[in-house]
PDB file of C-alpha atoms in Angstrom:
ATOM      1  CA  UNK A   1      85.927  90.248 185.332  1.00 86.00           C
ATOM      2  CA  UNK A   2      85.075  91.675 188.579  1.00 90.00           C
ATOM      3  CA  UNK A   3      88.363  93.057 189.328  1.00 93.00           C
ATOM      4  CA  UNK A   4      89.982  95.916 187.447  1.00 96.00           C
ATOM      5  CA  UNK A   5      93.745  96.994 189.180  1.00 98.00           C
ATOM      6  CA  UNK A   6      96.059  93.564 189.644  1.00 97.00           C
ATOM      7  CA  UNK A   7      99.070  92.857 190.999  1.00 97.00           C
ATOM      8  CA  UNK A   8     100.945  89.632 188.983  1.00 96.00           C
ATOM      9  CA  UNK A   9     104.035  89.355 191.587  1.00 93.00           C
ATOM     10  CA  UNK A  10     105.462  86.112 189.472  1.00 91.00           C
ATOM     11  CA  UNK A  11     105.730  87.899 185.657  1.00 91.00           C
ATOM     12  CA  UNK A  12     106.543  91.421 187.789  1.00 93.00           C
ATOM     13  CA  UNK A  13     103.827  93.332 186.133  1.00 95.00           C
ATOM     14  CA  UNK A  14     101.372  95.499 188.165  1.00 97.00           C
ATOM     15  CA  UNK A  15      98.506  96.710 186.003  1.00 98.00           C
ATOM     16  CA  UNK A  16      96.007  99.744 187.047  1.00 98.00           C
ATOM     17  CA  UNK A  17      93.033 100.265 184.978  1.00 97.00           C
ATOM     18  CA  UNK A  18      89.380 101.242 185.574  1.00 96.00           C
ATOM     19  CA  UNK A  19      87.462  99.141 183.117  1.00 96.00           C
ATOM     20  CA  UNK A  20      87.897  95.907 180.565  1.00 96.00           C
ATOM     21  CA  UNK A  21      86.328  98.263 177.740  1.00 95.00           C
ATOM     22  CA  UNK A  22      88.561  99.330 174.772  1.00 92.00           C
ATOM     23  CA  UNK A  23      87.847 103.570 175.588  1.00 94.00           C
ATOM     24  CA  UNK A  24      89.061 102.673 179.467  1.00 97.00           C
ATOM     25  CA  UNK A  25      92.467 103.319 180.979  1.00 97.00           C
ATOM     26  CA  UNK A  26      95.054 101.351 181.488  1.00 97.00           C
ATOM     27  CA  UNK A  27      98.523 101.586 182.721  1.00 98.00           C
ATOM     28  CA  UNK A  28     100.816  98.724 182.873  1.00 97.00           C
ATOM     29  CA  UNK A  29     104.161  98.519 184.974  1.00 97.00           C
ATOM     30  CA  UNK A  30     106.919  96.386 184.813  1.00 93.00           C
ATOM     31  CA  UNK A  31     109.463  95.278 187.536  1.00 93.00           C
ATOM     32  CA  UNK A  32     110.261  91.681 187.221  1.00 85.00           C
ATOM     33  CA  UNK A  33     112.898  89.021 186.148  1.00 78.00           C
ATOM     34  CA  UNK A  34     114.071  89.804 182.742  1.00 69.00           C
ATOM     35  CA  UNK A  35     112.583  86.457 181.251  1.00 64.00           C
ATOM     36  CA  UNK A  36     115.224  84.111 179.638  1.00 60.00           C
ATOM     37  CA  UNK A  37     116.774  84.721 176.024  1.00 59.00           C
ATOM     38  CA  UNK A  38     113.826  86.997 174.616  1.00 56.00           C
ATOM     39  CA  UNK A  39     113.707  89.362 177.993  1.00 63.00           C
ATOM     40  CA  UNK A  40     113.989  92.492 177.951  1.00 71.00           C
ATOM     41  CA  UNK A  41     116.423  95.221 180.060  1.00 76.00           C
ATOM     42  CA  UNK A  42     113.440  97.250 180.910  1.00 85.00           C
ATOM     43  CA  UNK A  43     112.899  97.577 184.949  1.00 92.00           C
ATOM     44  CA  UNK A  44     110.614 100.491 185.404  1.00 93.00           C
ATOM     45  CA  UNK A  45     109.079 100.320 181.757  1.00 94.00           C
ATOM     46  CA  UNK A  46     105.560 101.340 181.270  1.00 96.00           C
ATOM     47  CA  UNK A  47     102.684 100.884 178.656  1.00 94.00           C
ATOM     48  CA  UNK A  48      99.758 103.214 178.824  1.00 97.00           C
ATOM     49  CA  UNK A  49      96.228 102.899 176.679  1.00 96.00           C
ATOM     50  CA  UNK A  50      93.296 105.181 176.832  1.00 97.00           C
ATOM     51  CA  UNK A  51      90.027 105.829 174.697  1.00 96.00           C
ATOM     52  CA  UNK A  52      91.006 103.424 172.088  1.00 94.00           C
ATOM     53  CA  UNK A  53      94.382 103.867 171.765  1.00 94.00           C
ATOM     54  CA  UNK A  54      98.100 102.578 172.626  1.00 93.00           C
ATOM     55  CA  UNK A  55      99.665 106.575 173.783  1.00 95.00           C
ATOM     56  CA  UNK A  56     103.264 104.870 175.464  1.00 95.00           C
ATOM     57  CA  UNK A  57     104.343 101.397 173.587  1.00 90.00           C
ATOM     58  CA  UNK A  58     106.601  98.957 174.472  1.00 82.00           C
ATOM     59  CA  UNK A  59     108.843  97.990 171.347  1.00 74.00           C
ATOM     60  CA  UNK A  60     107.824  94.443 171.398  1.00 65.00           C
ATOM     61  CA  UNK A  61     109.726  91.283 170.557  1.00 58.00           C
ATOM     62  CA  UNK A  62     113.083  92.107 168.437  1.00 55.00           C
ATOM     63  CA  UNK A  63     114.796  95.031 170.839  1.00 63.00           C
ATOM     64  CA  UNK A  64     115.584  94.605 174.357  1.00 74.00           C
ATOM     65  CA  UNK A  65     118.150  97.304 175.093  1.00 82.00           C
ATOM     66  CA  UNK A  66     116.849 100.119 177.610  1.00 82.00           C
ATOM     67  CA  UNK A  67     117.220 102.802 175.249  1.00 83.00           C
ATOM     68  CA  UNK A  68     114.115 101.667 173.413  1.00 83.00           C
ATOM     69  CA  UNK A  69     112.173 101.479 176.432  1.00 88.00           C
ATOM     70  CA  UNK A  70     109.539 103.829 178.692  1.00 93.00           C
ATOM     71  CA  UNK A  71     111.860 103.918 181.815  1.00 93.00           C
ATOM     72  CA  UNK A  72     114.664 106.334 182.623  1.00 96.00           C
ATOM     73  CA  UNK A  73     117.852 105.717 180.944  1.00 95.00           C
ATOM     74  CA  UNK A  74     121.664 106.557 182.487  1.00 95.00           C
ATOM     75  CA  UNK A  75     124.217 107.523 180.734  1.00 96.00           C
ATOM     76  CA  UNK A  76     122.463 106.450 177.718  1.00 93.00           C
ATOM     77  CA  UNK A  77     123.852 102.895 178.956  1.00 93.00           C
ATOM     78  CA  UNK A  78     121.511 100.215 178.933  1.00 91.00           C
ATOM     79  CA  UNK A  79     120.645  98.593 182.285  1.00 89.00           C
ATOM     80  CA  UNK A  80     121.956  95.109 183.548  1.00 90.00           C
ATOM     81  CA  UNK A  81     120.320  91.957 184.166  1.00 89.00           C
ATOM     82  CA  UNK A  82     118.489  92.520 187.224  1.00 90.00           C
ATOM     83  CA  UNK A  83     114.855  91.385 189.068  1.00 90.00           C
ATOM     84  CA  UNK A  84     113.243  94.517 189.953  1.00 91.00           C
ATOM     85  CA  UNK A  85     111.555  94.803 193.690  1.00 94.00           C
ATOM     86  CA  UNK A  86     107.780  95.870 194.322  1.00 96.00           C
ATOM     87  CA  UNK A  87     107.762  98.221 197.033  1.00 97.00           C
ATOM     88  CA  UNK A  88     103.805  98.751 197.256  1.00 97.00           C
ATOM     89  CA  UNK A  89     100.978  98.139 195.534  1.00 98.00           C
ATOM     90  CA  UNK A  90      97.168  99.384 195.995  1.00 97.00           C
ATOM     91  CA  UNK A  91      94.111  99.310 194.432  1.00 97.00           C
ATOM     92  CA  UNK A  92      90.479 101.648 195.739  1.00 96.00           C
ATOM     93  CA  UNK A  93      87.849 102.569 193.980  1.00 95.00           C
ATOM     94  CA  UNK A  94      89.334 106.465 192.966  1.00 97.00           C
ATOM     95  CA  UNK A  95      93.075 105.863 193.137  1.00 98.00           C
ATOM     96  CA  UNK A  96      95.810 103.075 192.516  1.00 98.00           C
ATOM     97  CA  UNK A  97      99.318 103.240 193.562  1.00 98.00           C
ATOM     98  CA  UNK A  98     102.155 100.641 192.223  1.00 98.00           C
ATOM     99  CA  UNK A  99     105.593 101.272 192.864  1.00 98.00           C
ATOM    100  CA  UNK A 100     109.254  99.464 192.463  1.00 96.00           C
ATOM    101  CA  UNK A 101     112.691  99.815 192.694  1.00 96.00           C
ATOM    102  CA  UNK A 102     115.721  98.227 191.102  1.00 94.00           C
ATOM    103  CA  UNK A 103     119.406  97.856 190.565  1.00 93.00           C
ATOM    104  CA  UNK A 104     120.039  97.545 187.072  1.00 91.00           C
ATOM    105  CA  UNK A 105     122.655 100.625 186.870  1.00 93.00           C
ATOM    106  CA  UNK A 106     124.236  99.188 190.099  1.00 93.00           C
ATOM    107  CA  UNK A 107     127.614  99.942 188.477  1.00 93.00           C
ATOM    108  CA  UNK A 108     127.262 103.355 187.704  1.00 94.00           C
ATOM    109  CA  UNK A 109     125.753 103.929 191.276  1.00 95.00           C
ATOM    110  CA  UNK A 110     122.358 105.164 190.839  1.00 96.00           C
ATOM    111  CA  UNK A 111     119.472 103.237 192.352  1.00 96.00           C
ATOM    112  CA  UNK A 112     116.103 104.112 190.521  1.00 96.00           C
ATOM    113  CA  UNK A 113     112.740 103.569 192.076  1.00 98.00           C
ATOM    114  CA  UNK A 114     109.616 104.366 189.876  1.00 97.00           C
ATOM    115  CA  UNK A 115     106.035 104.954 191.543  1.00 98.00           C
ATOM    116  CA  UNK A 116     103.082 105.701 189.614  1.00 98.00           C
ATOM    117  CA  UNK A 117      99.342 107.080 191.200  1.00 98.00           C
ATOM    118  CA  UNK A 118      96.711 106.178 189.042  1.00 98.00           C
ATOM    119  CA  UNK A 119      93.343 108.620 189.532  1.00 97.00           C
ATOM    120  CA  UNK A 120      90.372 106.533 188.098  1.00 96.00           C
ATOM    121  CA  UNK A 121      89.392 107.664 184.743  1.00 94.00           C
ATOM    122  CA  UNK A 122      91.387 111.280 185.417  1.00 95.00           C
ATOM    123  CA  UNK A 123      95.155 110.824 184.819  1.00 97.00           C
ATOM    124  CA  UNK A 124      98.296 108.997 185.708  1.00 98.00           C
ATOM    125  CA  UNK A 125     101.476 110.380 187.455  1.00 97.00           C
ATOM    126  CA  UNK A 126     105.190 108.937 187.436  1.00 98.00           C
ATOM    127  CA  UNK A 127     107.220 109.573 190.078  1.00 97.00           C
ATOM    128  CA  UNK A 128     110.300 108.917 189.529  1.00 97.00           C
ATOM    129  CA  UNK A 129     113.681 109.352 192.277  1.00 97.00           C
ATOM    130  CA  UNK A 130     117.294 108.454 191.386  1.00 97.00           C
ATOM    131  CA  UNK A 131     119.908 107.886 193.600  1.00 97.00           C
ATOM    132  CA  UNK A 132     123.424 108.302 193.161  1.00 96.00           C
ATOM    133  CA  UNK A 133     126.457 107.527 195.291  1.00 92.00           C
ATOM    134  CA  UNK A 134     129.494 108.196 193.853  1.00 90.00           C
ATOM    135  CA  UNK A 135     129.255 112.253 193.222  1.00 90.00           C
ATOM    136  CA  UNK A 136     129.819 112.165 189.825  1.00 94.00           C
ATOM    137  CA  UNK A 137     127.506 113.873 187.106  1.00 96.00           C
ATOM    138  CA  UNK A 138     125.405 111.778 185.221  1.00 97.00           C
ATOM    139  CA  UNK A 139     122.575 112.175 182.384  1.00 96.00           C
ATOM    140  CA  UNK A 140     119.249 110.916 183.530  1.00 97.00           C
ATOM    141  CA  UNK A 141     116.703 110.299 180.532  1.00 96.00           C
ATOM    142  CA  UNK A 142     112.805 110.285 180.572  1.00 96.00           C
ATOM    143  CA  UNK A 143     111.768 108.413 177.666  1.00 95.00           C
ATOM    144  CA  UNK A 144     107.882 108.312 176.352  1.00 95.00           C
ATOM    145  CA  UNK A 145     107.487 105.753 172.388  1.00 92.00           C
ATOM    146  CA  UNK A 146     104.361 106.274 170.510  1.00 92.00           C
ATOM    147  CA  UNK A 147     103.040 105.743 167.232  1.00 89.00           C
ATOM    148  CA  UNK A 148     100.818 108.355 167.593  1.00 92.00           C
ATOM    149  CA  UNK A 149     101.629 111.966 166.234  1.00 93.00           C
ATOM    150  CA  UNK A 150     103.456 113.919 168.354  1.00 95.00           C
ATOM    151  CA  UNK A 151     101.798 117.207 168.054  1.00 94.00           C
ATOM    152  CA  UNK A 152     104.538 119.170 170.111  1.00 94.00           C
ATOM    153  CA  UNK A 153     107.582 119.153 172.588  1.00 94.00           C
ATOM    154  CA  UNK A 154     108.165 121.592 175.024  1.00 91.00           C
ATOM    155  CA  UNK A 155     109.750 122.176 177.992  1.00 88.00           C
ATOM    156  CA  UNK A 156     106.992 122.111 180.414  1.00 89.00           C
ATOM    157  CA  UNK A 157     104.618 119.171 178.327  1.00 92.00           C
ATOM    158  CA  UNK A 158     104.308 117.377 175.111  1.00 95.00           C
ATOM    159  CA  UNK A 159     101.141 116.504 173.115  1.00 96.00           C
ATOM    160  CA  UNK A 160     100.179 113.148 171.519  1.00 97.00           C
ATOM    161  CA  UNK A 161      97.152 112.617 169.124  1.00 96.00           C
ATOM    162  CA  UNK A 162      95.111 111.154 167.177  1.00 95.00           C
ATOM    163  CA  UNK A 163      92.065 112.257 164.697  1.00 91.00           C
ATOM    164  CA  UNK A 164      89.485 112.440 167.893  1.00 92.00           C
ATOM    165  CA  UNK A 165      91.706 111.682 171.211  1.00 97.00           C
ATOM    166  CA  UNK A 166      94.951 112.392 172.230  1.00 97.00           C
ATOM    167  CA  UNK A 167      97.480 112.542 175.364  1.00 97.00           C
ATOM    168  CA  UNK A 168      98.976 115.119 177.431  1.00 97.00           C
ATOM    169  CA  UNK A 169     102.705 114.795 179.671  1.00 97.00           C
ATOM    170  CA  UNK A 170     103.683 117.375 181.843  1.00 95.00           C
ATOM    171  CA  UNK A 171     106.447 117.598 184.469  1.00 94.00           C
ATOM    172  CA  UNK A 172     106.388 119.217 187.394  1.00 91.00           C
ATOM    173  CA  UNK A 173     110.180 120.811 187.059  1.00 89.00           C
ATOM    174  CA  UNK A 174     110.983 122.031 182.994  1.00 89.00           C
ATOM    175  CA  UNK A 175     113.312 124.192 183.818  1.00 89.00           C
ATOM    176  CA  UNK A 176     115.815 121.366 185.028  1.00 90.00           C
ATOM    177  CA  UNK A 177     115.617 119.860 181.613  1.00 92.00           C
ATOM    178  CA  UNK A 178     118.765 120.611 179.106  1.00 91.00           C
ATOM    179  CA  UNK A 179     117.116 118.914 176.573  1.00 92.00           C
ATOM    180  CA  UNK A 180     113.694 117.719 175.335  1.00 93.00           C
ATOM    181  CA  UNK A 181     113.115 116.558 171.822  1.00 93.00           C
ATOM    182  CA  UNK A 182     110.582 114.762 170.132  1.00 93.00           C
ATOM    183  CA  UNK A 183     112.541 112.453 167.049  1.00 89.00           C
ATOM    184  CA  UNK A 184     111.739 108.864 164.642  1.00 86.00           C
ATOM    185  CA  UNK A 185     113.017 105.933 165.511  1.00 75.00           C
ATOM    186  CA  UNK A 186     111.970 102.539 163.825  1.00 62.00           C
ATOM    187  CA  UNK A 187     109.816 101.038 166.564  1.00 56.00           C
ATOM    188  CA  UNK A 188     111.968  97.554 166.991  1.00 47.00           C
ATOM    189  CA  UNK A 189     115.254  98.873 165.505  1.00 43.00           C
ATOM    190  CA  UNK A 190     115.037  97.286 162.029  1.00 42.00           C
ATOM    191  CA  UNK A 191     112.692  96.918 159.578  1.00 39.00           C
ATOM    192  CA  UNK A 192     111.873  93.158 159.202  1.00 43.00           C
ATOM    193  CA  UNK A 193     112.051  90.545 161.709  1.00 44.00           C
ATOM    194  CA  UNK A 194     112.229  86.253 161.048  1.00 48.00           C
ATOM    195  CA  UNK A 195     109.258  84.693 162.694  1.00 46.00           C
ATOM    196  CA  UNK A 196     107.924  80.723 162.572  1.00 46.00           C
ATOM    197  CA  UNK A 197     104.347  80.944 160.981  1.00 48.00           C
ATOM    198  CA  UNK A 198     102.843  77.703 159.564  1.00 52.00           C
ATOM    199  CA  UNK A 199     106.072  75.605 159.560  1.00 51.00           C
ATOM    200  CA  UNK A 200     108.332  78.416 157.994  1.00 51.00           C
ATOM    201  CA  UNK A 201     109.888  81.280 158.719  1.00 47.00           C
ATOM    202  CA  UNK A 202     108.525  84.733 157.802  1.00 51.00           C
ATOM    203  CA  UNK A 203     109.127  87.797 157.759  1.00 52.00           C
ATOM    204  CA  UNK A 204     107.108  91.094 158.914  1.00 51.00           C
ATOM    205  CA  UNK A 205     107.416  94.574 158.419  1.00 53.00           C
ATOM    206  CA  UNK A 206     107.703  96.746 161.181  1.00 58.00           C
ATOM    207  CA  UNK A 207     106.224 100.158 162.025  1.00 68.00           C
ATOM    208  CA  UNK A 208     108.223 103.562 162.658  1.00 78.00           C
ATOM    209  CA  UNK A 209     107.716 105.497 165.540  1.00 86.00           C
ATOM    210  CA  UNK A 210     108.413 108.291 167.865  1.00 91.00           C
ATOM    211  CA  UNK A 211     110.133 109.199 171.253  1.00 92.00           C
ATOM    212  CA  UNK A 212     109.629 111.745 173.001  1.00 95.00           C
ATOM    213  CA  UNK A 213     113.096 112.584 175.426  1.00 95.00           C
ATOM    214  CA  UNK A 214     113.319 114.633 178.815  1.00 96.00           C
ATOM    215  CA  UNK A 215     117.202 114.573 179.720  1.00 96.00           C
ATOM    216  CA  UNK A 216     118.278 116.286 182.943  1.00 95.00           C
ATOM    217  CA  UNK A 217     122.412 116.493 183.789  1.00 95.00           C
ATOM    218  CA  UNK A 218     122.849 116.330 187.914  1.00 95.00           C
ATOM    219  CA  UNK A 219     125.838 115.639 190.289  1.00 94.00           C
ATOM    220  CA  UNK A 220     122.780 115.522 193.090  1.00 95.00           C
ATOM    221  CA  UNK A 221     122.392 112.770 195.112  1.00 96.00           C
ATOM    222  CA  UNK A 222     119.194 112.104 194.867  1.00 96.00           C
ATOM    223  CA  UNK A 223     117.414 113.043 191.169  1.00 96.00           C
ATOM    224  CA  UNK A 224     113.437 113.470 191.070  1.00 95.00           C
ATOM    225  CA  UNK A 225     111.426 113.656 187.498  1.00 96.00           C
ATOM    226  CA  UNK A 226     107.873 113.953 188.139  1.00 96.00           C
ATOM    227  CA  UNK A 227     105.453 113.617 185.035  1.00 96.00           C
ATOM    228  CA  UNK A 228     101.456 113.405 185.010  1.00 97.00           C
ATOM    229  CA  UNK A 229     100.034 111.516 181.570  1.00 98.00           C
ATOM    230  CA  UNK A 230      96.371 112.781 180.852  1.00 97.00           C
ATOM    231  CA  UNK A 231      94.739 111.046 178.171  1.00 97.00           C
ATOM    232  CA  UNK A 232      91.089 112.896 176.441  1.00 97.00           C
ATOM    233  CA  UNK A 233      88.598 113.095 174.175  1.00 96.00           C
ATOM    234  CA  UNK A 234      87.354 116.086 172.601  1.00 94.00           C
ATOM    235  CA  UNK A 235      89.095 119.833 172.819  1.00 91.00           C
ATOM    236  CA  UNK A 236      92.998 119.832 174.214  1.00 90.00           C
ATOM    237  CA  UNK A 237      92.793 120.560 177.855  1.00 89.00           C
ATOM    238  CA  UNK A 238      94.331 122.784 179.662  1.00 85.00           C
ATOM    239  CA  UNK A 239      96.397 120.983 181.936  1.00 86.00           C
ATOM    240  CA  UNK A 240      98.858 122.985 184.197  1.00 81.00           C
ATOM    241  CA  UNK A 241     101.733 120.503 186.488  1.00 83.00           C
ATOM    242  CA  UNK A 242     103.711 121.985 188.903  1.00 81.00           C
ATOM    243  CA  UNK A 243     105.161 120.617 192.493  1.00 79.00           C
ATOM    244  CA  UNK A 244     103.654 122.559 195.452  1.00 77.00           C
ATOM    245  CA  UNK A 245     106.203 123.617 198.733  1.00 76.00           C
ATOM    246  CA  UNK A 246     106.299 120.624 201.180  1.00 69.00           C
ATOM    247  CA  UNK A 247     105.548 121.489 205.159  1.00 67.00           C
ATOM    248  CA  UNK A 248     107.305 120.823 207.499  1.00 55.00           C
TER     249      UNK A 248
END
């Protein structure tokens, strides 16, 4: 195709990428209606792919709660029914920019708007800001599922990989994280699930894998979590994240 970067306003999905090849990058967002019986909860989820490999998953078909999805998770409630909103989207030739909003913890008054800045073949950051209204203390949770190895979990970053590639995440703030821990889950929440193959129902095994957690406690009313995801090839890079002083 001659476009890379797209914006599909009717499925909610904007998807940056630089190329169609399997080593390219690709990060996809997702902000719109939850999609009938087999939808998922997951306003502000994302997928990302690099150098021949899936680093952030979506669970797939068989698990629609929040809590097994890439967003930010209150309370360690799952999020209502809700139609996210797409508050920009941009595509040039070095950087992308998509970013939403919705209203799915309504009831526990936060508002959560997601915005990720895509440089071209360098690195992805997620900014995220969370709103609250009604004073109270709440648990805000960064959530990151691969079926890669997760080589380490730290404060300041965490390491995916694979035999010749891996993944960094770092955010901009570790010292406002209580907790951060790398753990298994099964990747759809059971191990078999029925499907309709050839006039009968089947079933499939499904794969294990593992989350990576940043959880940060806050009465504020307004939350940020800021993470950059750089994907490589080769030797680990050195990658060091932190938020500059604003002027003015």
């Amino acid at each position: 195709p001659s476009f890379t970067s797209v914006l599909l306003p009717d499925t909610g999905w904007a998807v940056l990428r630089d190329g169609w090849e399997t080593t390219d990058q690709y990060l996809c967002l997702d902000f719109g209606p939850k999609g009938g019986g087999h939808g998922h909860f997951d306003k502000g989820n994302i997928e990302v792919f690099a150098n021949g490999y899936g680093w952030i998953l979506d669970n797939g078909y068989g698990n629609g709660t929040t809590l097994r999805h890439n967003t930010v998770v209150v309370d360690g409630q799952s999020q209502e029914e809700v139609t996210g909103d797409l508050i920009d989207f941009h595509t040039g030739p070095e950087v992308d920019i998509a970013s939403c909003k919705h209203a799915g913890y309504e009831d526990l008054g936060i508002a959560h708007r997601r915005t990720v800045v895509f440089v071209r073949s360098h690195f992805f950051a997620v900014f995220d800001r969370l709103d609250c209204v009604d004073g109270r203390e709440h648990t805000y949770t960064w959530r990151a599922q691969t079926k890669s190895t997760v080589a380490s979990c730290e404060q300041g970053r965490s390491h995916f990989c694979e035999d010749d590639a891996g993944m960094i995440i770092a955010n901009t703030s570790p010292d406002a994280f209580h907790r951060f821990a790398a753990q298994e889950f099964q990747h759809f929440n059971r191990t078999t699930c029925e499907y309709y193959q050839g006039g009968r129902w089947g079933n499939v095994p499904y794969e294990d894998g593992m989350c990576v957690e940043y959880e940060h406690l806050s009465a504020a009313a307004r939350v940020p979590m800021e993470f950059v995801l750089v994907p490589y090839t080769g030797d680990e890079p050195g990658v060091v994240c932190e938020r500059l002083p604003s002027e003015g």
